[in-house]
PDB file of C-alpha atoms in Angstrom:
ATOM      1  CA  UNK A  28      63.113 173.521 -54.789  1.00 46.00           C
ATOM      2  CA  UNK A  29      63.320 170.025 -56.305  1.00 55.00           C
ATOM      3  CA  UNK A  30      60.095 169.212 -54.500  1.00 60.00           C
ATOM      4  CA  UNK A  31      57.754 172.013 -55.815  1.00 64.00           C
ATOM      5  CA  UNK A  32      59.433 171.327 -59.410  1.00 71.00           C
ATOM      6  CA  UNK A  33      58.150 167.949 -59.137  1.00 64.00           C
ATOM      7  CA  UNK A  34      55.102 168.693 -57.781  1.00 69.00           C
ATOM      8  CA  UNK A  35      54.474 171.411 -60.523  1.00 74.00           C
ATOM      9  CA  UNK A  36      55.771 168.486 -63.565  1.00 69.00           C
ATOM     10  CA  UNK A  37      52.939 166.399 -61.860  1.00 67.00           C
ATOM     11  CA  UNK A  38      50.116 169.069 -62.206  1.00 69.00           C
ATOM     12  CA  UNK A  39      51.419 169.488 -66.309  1.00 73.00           C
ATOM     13  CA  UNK A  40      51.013 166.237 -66.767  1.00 72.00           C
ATOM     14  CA  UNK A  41      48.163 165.612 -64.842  1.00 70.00           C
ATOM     15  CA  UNK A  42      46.534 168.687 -66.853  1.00 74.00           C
ATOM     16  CA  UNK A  43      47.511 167.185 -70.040  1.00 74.00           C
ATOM     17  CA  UNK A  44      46.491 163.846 -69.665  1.00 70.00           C
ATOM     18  CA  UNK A  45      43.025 165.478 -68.747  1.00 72.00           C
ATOM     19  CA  UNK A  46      43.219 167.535 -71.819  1.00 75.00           C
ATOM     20  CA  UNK A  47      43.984 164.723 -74.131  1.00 71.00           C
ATOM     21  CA  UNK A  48      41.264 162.726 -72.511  1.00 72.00           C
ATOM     22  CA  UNK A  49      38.608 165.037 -73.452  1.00 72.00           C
ATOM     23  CA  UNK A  50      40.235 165.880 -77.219  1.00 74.00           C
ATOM     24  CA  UNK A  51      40.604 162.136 -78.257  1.00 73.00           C
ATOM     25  CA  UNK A  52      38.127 160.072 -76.346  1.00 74.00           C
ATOM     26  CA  UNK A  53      35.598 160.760 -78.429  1.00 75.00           C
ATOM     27  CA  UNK A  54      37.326 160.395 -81.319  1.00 78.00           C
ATOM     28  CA  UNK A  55      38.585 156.836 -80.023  1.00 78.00           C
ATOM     29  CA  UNK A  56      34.851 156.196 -79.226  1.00 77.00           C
ATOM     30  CA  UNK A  57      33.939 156.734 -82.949  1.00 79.00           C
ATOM     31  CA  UNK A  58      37.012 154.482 -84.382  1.00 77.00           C
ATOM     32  CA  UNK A  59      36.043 151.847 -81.703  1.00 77.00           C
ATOM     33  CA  UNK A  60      32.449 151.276 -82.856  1.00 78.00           C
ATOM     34  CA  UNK A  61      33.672 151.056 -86.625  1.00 81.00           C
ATOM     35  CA  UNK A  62      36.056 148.637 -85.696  1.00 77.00           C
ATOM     36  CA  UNK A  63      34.171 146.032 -82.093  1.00 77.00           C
ATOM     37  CA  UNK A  64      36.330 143.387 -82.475  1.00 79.00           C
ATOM     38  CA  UNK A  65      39.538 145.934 -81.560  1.00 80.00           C
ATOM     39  CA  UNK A  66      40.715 146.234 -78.324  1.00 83.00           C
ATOM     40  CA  UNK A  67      43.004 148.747 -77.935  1.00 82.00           C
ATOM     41  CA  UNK A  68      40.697 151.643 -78.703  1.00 84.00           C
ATOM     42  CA  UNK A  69      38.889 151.043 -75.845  1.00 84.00           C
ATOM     43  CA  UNK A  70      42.368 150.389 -73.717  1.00 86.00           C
ATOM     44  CA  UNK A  71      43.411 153.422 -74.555  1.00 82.00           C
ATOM     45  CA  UNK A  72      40.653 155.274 -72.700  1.00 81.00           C
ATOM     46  CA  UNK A  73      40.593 152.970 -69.606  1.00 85.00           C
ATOM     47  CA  UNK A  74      44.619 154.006 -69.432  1.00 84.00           C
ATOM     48  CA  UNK A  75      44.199 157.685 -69.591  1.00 80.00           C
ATOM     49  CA  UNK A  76      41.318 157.522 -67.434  1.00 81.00           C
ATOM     50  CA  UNK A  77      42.739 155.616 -65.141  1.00 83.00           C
ATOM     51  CA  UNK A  78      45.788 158.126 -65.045  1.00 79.00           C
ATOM     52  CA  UNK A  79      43.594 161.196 -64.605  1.00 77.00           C
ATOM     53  CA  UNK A  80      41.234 159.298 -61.607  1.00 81.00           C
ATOM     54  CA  UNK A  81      43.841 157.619 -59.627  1.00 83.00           C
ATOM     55  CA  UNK A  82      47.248 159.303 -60.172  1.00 79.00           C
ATOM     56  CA  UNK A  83      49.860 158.949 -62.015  1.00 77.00           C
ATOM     57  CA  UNK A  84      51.829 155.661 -60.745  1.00 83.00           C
ATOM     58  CA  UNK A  85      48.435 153.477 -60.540  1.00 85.00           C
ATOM     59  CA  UNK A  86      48.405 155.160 -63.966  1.00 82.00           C
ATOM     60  CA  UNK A  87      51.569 153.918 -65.382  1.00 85.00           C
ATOM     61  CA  UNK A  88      51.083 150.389 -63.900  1.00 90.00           C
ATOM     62  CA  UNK A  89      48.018 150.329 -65.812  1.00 90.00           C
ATOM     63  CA  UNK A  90      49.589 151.084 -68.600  1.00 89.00           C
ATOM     64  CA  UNK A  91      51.996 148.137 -68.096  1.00 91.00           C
ATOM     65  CA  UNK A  92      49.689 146.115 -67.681  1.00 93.00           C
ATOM     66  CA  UNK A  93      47.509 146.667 -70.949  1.00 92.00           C
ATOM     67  CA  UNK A  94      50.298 146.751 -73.208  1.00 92.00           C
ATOM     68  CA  UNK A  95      51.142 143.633 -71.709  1.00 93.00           C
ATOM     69  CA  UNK A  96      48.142 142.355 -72.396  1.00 92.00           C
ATOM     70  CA  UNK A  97      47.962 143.852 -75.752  1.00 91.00           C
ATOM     71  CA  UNK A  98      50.880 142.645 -76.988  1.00 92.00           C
ATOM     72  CA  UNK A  99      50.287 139.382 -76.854  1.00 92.00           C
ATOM     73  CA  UNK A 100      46.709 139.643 -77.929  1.00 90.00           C
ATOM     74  CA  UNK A 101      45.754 137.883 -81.571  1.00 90.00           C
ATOM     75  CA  UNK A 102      45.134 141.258 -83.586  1.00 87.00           C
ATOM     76  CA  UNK A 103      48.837 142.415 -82.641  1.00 89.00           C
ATOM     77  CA  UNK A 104      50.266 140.040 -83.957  1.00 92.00           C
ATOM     78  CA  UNK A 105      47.863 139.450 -87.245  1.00 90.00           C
ATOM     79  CA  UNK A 106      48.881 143.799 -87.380  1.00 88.00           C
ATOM     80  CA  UNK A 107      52.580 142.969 -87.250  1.00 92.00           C
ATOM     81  CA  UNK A 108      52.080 139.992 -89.537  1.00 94.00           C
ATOM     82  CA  UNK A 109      50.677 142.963 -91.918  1.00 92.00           C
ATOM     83  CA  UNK A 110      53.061 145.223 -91.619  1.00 92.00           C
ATOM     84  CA  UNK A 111      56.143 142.657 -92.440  1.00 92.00           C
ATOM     85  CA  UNK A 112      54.002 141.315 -95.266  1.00 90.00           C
ATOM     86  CA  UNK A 113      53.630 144.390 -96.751  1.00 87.00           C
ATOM     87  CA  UNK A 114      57.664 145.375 -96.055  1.00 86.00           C
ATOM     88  CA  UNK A 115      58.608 142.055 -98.470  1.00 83.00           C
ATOM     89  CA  UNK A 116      55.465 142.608-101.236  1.00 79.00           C
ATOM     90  CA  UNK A 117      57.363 145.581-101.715  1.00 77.00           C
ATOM     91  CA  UNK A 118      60.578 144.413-102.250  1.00 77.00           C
ATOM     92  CA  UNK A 119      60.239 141.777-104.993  1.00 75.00           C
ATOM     93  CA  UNK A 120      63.466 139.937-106.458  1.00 78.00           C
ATOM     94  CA  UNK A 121      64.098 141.048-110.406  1.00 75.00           C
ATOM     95  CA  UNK A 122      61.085 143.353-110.477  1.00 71.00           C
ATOM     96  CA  UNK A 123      61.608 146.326-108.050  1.00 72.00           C
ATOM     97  CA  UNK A 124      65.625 145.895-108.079  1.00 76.00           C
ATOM     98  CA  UNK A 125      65.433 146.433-111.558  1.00 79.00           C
ATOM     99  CA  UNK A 126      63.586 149.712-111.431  1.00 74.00           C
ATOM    100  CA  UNK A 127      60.086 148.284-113.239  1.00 73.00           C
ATOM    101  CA  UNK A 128      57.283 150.449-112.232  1.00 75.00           C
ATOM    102  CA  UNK A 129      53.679 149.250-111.726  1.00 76.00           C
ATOM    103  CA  UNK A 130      51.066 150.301-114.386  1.00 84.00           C
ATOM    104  CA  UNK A 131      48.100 152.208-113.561  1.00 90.00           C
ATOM    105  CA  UNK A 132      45.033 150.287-113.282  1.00 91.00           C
ATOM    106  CA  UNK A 133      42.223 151.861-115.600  1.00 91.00           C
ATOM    107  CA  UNK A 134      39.938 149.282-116.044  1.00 95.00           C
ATOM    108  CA  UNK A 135      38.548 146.106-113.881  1.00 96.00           C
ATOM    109  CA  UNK A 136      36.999 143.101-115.064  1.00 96.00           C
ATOM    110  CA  UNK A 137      35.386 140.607-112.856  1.00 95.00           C
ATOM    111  CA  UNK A 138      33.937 137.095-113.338  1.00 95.00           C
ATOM    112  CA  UNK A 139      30.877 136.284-111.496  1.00 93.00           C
ATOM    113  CA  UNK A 140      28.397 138.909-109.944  1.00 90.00           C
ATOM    114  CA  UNK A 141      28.242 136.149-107.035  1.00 90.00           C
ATOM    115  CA  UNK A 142      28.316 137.916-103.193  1.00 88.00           C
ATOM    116  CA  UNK A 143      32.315 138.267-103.883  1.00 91.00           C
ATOM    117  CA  UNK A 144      32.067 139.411-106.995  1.00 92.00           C
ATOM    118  CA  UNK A 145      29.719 142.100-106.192  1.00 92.00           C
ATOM    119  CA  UNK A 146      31.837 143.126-103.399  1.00 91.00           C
ATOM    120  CA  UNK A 147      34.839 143.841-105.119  1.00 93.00           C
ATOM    121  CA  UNK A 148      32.753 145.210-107.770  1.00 94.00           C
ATOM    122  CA  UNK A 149      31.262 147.437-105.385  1.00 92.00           C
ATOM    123  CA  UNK A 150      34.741 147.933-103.626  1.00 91.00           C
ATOM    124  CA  UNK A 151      36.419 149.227-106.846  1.00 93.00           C
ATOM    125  CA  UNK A 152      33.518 151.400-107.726  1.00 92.00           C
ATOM    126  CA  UNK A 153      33.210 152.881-104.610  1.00 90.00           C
ATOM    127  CA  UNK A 154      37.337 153.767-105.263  1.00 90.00           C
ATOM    128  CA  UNK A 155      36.471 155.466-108.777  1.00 91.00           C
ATOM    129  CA  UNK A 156      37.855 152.191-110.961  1.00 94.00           C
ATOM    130  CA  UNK A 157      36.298 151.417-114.316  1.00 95.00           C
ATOM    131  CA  UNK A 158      34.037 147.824-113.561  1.00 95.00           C
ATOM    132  CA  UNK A 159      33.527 145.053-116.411  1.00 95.00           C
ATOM    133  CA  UNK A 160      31.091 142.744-114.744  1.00 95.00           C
ATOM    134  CA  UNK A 161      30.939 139.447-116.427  1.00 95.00           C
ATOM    135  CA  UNK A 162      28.295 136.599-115.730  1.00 94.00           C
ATOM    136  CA  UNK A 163      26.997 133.565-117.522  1.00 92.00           C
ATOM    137  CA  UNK A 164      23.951 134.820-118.382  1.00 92.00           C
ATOM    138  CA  UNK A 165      21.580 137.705-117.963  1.00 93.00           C
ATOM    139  CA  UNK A 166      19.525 137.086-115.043  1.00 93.00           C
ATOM    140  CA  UNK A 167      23.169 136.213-113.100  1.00 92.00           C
ATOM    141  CA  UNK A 168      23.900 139.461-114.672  1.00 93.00           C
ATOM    142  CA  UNK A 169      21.392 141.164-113.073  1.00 94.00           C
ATOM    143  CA  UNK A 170      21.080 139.989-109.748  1.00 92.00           C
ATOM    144  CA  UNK A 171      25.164 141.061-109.156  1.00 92.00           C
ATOM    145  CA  UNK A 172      24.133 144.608-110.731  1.00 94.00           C
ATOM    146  CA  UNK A 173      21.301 144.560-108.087  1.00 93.00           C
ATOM    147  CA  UNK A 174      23.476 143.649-105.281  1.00 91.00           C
ATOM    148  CA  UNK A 175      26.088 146.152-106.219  1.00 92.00           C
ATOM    149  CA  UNK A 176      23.223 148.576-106.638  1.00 90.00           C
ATOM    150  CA  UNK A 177      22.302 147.649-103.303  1.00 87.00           C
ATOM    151  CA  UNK A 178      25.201 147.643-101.658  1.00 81.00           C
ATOM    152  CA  UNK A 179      26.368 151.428-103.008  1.00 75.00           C
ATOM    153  CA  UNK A 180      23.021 153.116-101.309  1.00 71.00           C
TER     154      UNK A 180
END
């Protein structure tokens, strides 16, 4: 009895790894060439793949072995460094304590149409923000309104 129980846990998850494989891999895929210089993505398919093709032990080794890997790898820890930075931003002595909400932004203005300036220009525009572009004279002027033109198309 215990035996065929097993064996019939085994086929489930053997089915749903299968399953997932073909819901999310392309998915993955897609978020993998947005983002090249990510790993895990791509782990993530070699993983399940590797559980569906060879079975699920070799499977779960693999696994091991790429979070392993993963874990010590530069972008986890520049993600965790993220997520604890973002933990203490939020939690600022005599501002939050006291109940002070922030004010809603309405209106940008930004010095210099240079290539930063006319990517957070074209950043804030692109997230429905008011932009004040300010530059030191008009030709300046309009080569950032040409870049931001530019880079919106």
């Amino acid at each position: 009895m215990l035996r065929t129980d097993l064996k019939s846990w085994c086929i489930q998850t053997q089915e749903l790894y299968f399953s997932l494989y073909r819901k999310y891999s392309r998915e993955i895929l897609k978020f993998a060439q947005q983002a090249p210089n990510l790993q895990h993505p791509l782990v993530c398919i070699d993983v399940i793949e590797a559980r569906i093709v060879v079975g699920p032990r070799v499977g779960l080794w693999k696994e091991v072995e790429a979070f392993e890997g993963l874990v010590r790898s530069d972008t986890c820890k520049s993600l965790v460094h993220i997520f604890f930075a973002q933990r203490v931003t939020s939690k600022t002595p005599r501002v939050t304590d006291r109940g002070l909400v922030p004010r809603q932004v309405k209106k940008v203005a930004i010095i210099g149409g240079g290539l930063l300036g006319s990517g957070v220009a074209t950043a804030l525009i692109l997230s429905n923000y008011h932009v004040i572009l300010k530059e030191v004279n008009e030709k300046f002027l309009d080569a950032g309104m040409n870049r931001i033109k530019d880079e919106n198309r």
